Short mmCIF file of C-alpha atoms and ligand atoms in Angstrom, two decimals:
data_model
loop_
_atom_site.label_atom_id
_atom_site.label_comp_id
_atom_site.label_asym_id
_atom_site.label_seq_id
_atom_site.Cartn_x
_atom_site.Cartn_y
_atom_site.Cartn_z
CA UNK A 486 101.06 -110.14 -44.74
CA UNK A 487 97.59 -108.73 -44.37
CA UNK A 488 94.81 -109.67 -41.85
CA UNK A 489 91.35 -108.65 -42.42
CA UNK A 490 89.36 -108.70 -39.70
CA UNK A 491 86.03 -110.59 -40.73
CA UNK A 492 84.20 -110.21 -37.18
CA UNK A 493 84.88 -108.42 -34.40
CA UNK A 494 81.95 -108.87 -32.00
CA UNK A 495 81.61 -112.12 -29.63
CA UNK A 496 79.36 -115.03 -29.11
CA UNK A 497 76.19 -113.50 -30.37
CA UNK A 498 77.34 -110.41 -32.77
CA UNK A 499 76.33 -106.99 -32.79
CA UNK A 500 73.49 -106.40 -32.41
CA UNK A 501 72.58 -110.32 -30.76
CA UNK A 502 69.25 -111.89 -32.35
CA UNK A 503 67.12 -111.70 -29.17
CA UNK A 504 68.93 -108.50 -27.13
CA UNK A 505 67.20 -106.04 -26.09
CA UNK A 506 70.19 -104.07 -23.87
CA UNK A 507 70.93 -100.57 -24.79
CA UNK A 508 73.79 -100.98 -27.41
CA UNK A 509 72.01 -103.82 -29.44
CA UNK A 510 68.30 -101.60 -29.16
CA UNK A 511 70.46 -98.04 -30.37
CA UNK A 512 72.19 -100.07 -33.07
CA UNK A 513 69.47 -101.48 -34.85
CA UNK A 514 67.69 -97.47 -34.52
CA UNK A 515 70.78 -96.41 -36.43
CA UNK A 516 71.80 -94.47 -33.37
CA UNK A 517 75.17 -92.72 -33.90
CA UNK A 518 78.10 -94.38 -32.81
CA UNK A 519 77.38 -97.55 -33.08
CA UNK A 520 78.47 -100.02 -35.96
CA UNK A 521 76.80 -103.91 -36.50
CA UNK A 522 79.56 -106.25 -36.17
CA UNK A 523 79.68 -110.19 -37.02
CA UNK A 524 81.06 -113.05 -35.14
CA UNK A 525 84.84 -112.86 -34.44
CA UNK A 526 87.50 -114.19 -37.19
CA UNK A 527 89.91 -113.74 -39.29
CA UNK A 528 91.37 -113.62 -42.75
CA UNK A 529 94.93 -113.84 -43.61
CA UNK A 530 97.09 -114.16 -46.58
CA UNK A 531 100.74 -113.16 -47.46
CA UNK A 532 100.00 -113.02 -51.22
CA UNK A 533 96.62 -111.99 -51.68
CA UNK A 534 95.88 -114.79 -53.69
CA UNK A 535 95.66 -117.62 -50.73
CA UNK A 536 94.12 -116.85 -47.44
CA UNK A 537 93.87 -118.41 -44.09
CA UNK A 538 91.02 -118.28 -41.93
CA UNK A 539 91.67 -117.81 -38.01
CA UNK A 540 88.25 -119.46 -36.35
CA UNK A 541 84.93 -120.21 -38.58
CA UNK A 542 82.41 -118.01 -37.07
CA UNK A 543 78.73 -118.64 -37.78
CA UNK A 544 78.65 -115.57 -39.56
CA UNK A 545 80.80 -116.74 -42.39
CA UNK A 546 78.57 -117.03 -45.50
CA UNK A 547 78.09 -113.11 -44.91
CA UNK A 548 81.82 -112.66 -44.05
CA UNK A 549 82.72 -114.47 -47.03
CA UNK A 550 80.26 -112.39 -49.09
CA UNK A 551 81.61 -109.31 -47.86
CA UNK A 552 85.23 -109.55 -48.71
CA UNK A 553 85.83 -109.97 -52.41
CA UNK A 554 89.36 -111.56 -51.92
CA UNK A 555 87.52 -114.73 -50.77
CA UNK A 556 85.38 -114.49 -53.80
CA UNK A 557 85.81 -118.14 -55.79
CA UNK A 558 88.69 -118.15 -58.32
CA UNK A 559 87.71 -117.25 -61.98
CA UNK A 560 90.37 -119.94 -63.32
CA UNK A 561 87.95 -122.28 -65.45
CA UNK A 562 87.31 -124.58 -62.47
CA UNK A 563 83.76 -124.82 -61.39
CA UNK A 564 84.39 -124.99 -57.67
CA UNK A 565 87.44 -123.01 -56.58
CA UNK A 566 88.37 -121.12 -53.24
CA UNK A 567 90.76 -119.27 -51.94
CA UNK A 568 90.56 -120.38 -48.48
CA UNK A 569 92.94 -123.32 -48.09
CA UNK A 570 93.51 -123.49 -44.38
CA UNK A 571 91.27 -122.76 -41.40
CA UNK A 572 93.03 -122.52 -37.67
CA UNK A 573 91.09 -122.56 -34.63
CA UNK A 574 91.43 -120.98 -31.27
CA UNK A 575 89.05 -122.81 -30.02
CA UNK A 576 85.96 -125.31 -30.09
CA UNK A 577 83.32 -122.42 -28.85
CA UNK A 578 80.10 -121.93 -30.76
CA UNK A 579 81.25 -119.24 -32.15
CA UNK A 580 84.55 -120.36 -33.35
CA UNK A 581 83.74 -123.53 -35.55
CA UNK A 582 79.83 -123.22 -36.37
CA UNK A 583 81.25 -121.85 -39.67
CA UNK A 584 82.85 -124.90 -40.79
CA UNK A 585 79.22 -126.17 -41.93
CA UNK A 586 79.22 -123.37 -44.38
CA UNK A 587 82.63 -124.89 -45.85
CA UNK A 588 80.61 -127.71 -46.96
CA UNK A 589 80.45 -128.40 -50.51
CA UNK A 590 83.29 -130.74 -51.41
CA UNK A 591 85.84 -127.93 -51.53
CA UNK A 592 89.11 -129.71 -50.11
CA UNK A 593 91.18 -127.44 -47.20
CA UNK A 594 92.80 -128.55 -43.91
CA UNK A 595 91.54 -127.73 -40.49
CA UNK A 596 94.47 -126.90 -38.56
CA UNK A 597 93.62 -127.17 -34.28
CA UNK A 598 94.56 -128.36 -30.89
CA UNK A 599 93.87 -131.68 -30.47
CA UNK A 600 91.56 -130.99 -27.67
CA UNK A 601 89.71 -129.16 -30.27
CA UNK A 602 90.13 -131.73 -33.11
CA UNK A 603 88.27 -134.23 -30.25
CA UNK A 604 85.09 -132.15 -29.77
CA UNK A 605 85.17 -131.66 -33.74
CA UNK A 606 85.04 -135.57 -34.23
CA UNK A 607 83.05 -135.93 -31.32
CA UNK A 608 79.93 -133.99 -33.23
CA UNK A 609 79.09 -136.19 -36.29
CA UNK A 610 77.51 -133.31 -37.93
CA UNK A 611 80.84 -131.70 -39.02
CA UNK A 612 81.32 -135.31 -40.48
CA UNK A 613 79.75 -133.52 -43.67
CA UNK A 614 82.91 -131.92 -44.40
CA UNK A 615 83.54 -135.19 -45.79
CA UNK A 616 87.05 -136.44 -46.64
CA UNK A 617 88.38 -133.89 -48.36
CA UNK A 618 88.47 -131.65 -45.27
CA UNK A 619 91.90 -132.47 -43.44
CA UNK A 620 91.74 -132.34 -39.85
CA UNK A 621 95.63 -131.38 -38.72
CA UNK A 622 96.64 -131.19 -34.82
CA UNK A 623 98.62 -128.23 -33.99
CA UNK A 624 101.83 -128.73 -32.81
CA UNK A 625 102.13 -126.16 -29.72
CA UNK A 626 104.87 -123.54 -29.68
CA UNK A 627 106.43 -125.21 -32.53
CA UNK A 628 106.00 -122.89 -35.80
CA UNK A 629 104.35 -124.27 -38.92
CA UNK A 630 103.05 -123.08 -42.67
CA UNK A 631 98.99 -123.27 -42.45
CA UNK A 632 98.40 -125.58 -45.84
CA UNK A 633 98.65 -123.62 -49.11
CA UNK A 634 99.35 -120.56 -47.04
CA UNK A 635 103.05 -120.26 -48.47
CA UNK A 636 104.94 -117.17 -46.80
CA UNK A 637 102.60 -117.55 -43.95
CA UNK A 638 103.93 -119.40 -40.51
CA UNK A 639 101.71 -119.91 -37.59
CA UNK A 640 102.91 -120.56 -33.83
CA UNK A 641 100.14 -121.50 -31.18
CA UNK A 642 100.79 -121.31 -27.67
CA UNK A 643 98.09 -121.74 -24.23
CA UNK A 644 96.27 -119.46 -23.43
CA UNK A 645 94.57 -119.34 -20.00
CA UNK A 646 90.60 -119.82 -20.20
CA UNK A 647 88.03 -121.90 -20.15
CA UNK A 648 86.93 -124.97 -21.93
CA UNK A 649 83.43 -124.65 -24.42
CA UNK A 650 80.30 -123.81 -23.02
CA UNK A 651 78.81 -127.12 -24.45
CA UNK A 652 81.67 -128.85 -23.17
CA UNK A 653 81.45 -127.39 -19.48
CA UNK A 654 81.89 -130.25 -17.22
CA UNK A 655 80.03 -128.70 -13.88
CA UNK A 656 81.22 -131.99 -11.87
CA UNK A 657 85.01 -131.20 -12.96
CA UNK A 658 85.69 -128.93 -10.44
CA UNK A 659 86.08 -124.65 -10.80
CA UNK A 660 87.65 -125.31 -13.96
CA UNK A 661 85.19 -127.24 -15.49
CA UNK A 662 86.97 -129.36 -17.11
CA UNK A 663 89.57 -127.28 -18.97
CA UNK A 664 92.40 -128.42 -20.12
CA UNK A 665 95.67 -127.28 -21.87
CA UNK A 666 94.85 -126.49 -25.22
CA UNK A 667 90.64 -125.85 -24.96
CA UNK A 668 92.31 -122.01 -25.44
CA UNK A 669 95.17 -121.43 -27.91
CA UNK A 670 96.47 -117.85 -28.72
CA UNK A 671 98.36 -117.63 -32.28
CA UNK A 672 101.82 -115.75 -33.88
CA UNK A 673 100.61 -115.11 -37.10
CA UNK A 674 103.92 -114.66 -38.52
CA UNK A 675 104.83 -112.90 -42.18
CA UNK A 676 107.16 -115.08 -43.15
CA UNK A 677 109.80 -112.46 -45.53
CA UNK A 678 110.27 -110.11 -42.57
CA UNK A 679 109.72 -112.58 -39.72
CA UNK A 680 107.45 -109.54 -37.66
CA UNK A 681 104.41 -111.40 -36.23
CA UNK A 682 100.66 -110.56 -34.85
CA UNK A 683 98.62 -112.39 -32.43
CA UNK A 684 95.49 -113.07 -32.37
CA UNK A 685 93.83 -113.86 -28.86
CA UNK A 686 90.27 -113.44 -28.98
CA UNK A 687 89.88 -115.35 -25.97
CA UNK A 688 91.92 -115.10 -22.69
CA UNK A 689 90.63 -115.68 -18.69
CA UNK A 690 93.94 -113.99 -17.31
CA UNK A 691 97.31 -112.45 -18.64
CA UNK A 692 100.30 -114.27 -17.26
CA UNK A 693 103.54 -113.91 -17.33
CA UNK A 694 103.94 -116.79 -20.08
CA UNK A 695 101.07 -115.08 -22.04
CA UNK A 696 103.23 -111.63 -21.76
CA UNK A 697 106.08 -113.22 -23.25
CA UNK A 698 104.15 -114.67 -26.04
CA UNK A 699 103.00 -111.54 -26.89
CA UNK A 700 105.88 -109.47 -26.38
CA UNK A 701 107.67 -107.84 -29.83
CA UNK A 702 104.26 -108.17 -31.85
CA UNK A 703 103.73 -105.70 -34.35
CA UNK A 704 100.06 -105.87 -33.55
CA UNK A 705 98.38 -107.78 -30.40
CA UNK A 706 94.50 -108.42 -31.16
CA UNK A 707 93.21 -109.25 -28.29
CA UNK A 708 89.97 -110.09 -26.25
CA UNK A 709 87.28 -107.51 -25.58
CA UNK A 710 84.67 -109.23 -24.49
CA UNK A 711 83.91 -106.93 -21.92
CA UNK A 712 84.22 -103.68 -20.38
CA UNK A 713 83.09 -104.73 -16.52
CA UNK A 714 83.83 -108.09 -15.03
CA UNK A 715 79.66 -108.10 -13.76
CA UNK A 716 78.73 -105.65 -17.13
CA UNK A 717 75.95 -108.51 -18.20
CA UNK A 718 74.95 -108.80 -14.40
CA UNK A 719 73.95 -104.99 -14.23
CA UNK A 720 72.57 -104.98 -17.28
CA UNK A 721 70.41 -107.76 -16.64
CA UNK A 722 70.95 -110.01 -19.51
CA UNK A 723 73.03 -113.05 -17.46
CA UNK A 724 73.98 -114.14 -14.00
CA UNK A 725 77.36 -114.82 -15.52
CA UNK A 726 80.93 -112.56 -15.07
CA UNK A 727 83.57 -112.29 -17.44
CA UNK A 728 85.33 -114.72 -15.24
CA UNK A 729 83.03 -117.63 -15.14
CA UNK A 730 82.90 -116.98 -18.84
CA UNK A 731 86.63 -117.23 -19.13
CA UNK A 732 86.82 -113.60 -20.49
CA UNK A 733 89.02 -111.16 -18.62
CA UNK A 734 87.26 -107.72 -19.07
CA UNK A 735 89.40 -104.77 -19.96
CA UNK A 736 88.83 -102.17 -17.07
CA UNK A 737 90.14 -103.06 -13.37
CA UNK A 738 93.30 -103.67 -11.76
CA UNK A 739 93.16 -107.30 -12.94
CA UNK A 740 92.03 -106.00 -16.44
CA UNK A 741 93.44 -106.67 -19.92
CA UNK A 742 94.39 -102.71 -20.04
CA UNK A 743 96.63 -102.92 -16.83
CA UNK A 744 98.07 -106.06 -17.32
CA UNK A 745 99.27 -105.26 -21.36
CA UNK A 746 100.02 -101.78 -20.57
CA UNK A 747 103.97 -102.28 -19.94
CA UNK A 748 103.94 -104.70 -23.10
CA UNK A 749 106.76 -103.99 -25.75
CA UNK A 750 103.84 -104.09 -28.59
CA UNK A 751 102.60 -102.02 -31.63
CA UNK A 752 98.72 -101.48 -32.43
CA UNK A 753 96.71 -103.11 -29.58
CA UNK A 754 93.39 -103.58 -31.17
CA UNK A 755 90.62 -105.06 -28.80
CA UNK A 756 87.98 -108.09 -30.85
CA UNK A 757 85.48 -110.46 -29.76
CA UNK A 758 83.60 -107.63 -28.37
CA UNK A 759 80.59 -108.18 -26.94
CA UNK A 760 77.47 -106.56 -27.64
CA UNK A 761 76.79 -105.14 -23.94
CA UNK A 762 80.55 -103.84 -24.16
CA UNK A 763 79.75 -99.98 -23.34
CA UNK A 764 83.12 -99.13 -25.36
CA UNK A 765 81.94 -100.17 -28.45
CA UNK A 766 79.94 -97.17 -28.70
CA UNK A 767 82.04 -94.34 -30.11
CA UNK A 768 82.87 -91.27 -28.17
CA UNK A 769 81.30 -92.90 -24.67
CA UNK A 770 83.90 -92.46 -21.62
CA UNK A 771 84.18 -96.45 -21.51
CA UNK A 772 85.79 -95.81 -25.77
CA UNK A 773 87.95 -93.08 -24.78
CA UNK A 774 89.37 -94.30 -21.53
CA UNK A 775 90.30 -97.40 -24.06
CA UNK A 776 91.82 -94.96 -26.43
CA UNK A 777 93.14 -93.23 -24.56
CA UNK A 778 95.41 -96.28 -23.02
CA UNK A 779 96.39 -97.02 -26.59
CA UNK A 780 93.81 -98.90 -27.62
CA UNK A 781 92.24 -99.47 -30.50
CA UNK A 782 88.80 -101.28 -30.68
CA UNK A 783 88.11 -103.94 -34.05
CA UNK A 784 85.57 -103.42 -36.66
CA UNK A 785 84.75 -105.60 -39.20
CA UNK A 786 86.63 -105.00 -42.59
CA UNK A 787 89.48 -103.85 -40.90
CA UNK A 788 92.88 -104.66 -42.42
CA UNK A 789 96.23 -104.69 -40.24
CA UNK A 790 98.97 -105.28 -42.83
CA UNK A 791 102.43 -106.44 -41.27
CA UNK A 792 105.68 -106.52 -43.85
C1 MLT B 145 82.54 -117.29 -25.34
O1 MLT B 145 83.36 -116.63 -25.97
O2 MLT B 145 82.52 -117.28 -24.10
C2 MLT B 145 81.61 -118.16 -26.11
O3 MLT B 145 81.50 -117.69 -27.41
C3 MLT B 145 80.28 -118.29 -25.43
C4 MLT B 145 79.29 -118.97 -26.34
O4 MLT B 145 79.52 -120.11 -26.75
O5 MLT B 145 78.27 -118.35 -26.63
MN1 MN B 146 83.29 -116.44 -28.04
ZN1 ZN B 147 72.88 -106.78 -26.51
#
């Protein structure tokens, strides 16, 4: 099985349209370091020849473009893809804006909670998908093969965070409306040898049901949205922490480093990194504290190949 990682930055990519903080202005001066990175997703096929998409980021007409396996098959037929499935981990912005470039009468399912399924049929503009776009609900904790993904299984489980922005509900209560199955984390499981990654690009808090999801992965990929619970606070660019955002941040005692560092796991790569994340600039002491706990931290391109 190999996953190609098609994005690695969050909600806004690297650097974000209208940022001016200090690791959006130093990447687009070419400063050292520092590396552009798209919306998060995912690629994954066990043959090469079909591949699964994990989330549709609004980035993915340039993702698409960049990866020649997702290039159009040169079969005779005028319209051909090898994309037949598309699972998401979410509704968020930046986790289904992509679908709308997967218009075109090209037929593939949608595979997702039916939480998210709702908010899909709920916004009549991803009604030009037209019929030949499947819309599948996921069954939770139950595995299944994505469509036309043969040699690929796929087991979703609940992950704790926070329903979509659009979709906050600011009369609902602190959690503003979430509910089981807003958040999904995924075993993306090779299917000949059975060994498994998952993908969790968004997570509030690691729990013990969440650490036994994860435990025996050959690779965890896992949200990095930030370095500092208050990091866009002191930087000036939102009132918001990771928490209200439903990210947990990676430093701190209640940080994604602590709470995965007993976890029986192989590569820990951190994704979804946001743009004022101070470890996504190489050789700064946020990178190498994060390296130095095992971590590794995504780029796009990058391939994690399971067997
Ligand atoms: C998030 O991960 O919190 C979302 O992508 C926020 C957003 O919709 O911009
Ligand atoms: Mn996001
Ligand atoms: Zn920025």
């Amino acid at each position: 099985m190999i996953i190609k990682v098609l994005g690695s930055a969050a909600g806004g990519g690297f650097p974000q349209w209208n940022c001016n903080c200090r690791n959006c202005a130093d990447v687009r001066r070419g400063v050292g370091g520092l590396v552009p990175r798209t919306q998060s997703s995912l690629a994954v096929s066990a043959d090469g020849l079909s591949w699964m998409l994990v989330d549709a980021s609004p980035d993915l007409r340039q993702q698409i473009a960049a990866t020649p396996e997702l290039d159009p098959q040169t079969d005779g037929r005028s319209r051909a893809s090898p994309i037949t499935a598309v699972v998401l981990t979410s509704a968020d912005v930046d986790h289904v804006a992509g679908l709308l470039s997967l218009r075109e009468s090209q037929p593939f399912s949608i595979h997702a909670d039916p939480r998210v399924l709702s908010a899909l049929a709920a916004s009549s503009i991803f009604g030009v998908l037209g019929g030949c776009v499947r819309r599948l609900p996921i069954p939770r904790n139950e595995v299944f093969e994505p469509e036309g993904c043969a040699g690929l299984g796929i087991e979703a489980f609940a992950v704790p965070g926070k329903v979509a922005l659009y979709l906050e509900d600011e009369g609902a209560g602190p959690g503003l409306g979430t509910a089981l199955g807003d958040v999904i984390g995924l075993k993306v499981i090779d299917g000949l040898s059975g060994r498994f990654a998952c993908y969790v690009p968004g997570c509030a808090a690691v729990d013990g049901g969440l650490l036994r999801q994860l435990a025996g992965a050959a690779a965890v990929l896992f949200d990095g949205t930030l370095y500092r619970d208050d990091e866009m606070i002191a930087q000036g660019l939102s009132q918001k922490t990771g928490r209200r955002m439903g990210h947990i941040s990676m430093s701190g005692v209640d940080g994604s480093v602590a709470a995965l560092a007993g976890l029986d796991a192989g590569r820990r790569i951190f994704t979804h990194v946001n743009n004022s994340n101070p470890a996504l600039r190489e050789g700064s002491p946020e990178r190498e504290w994060v390296e130095a706990a095992g971590w590794e931290i995504a780029h796009d391109g990058m391939e994690v190949v399971i067997r």
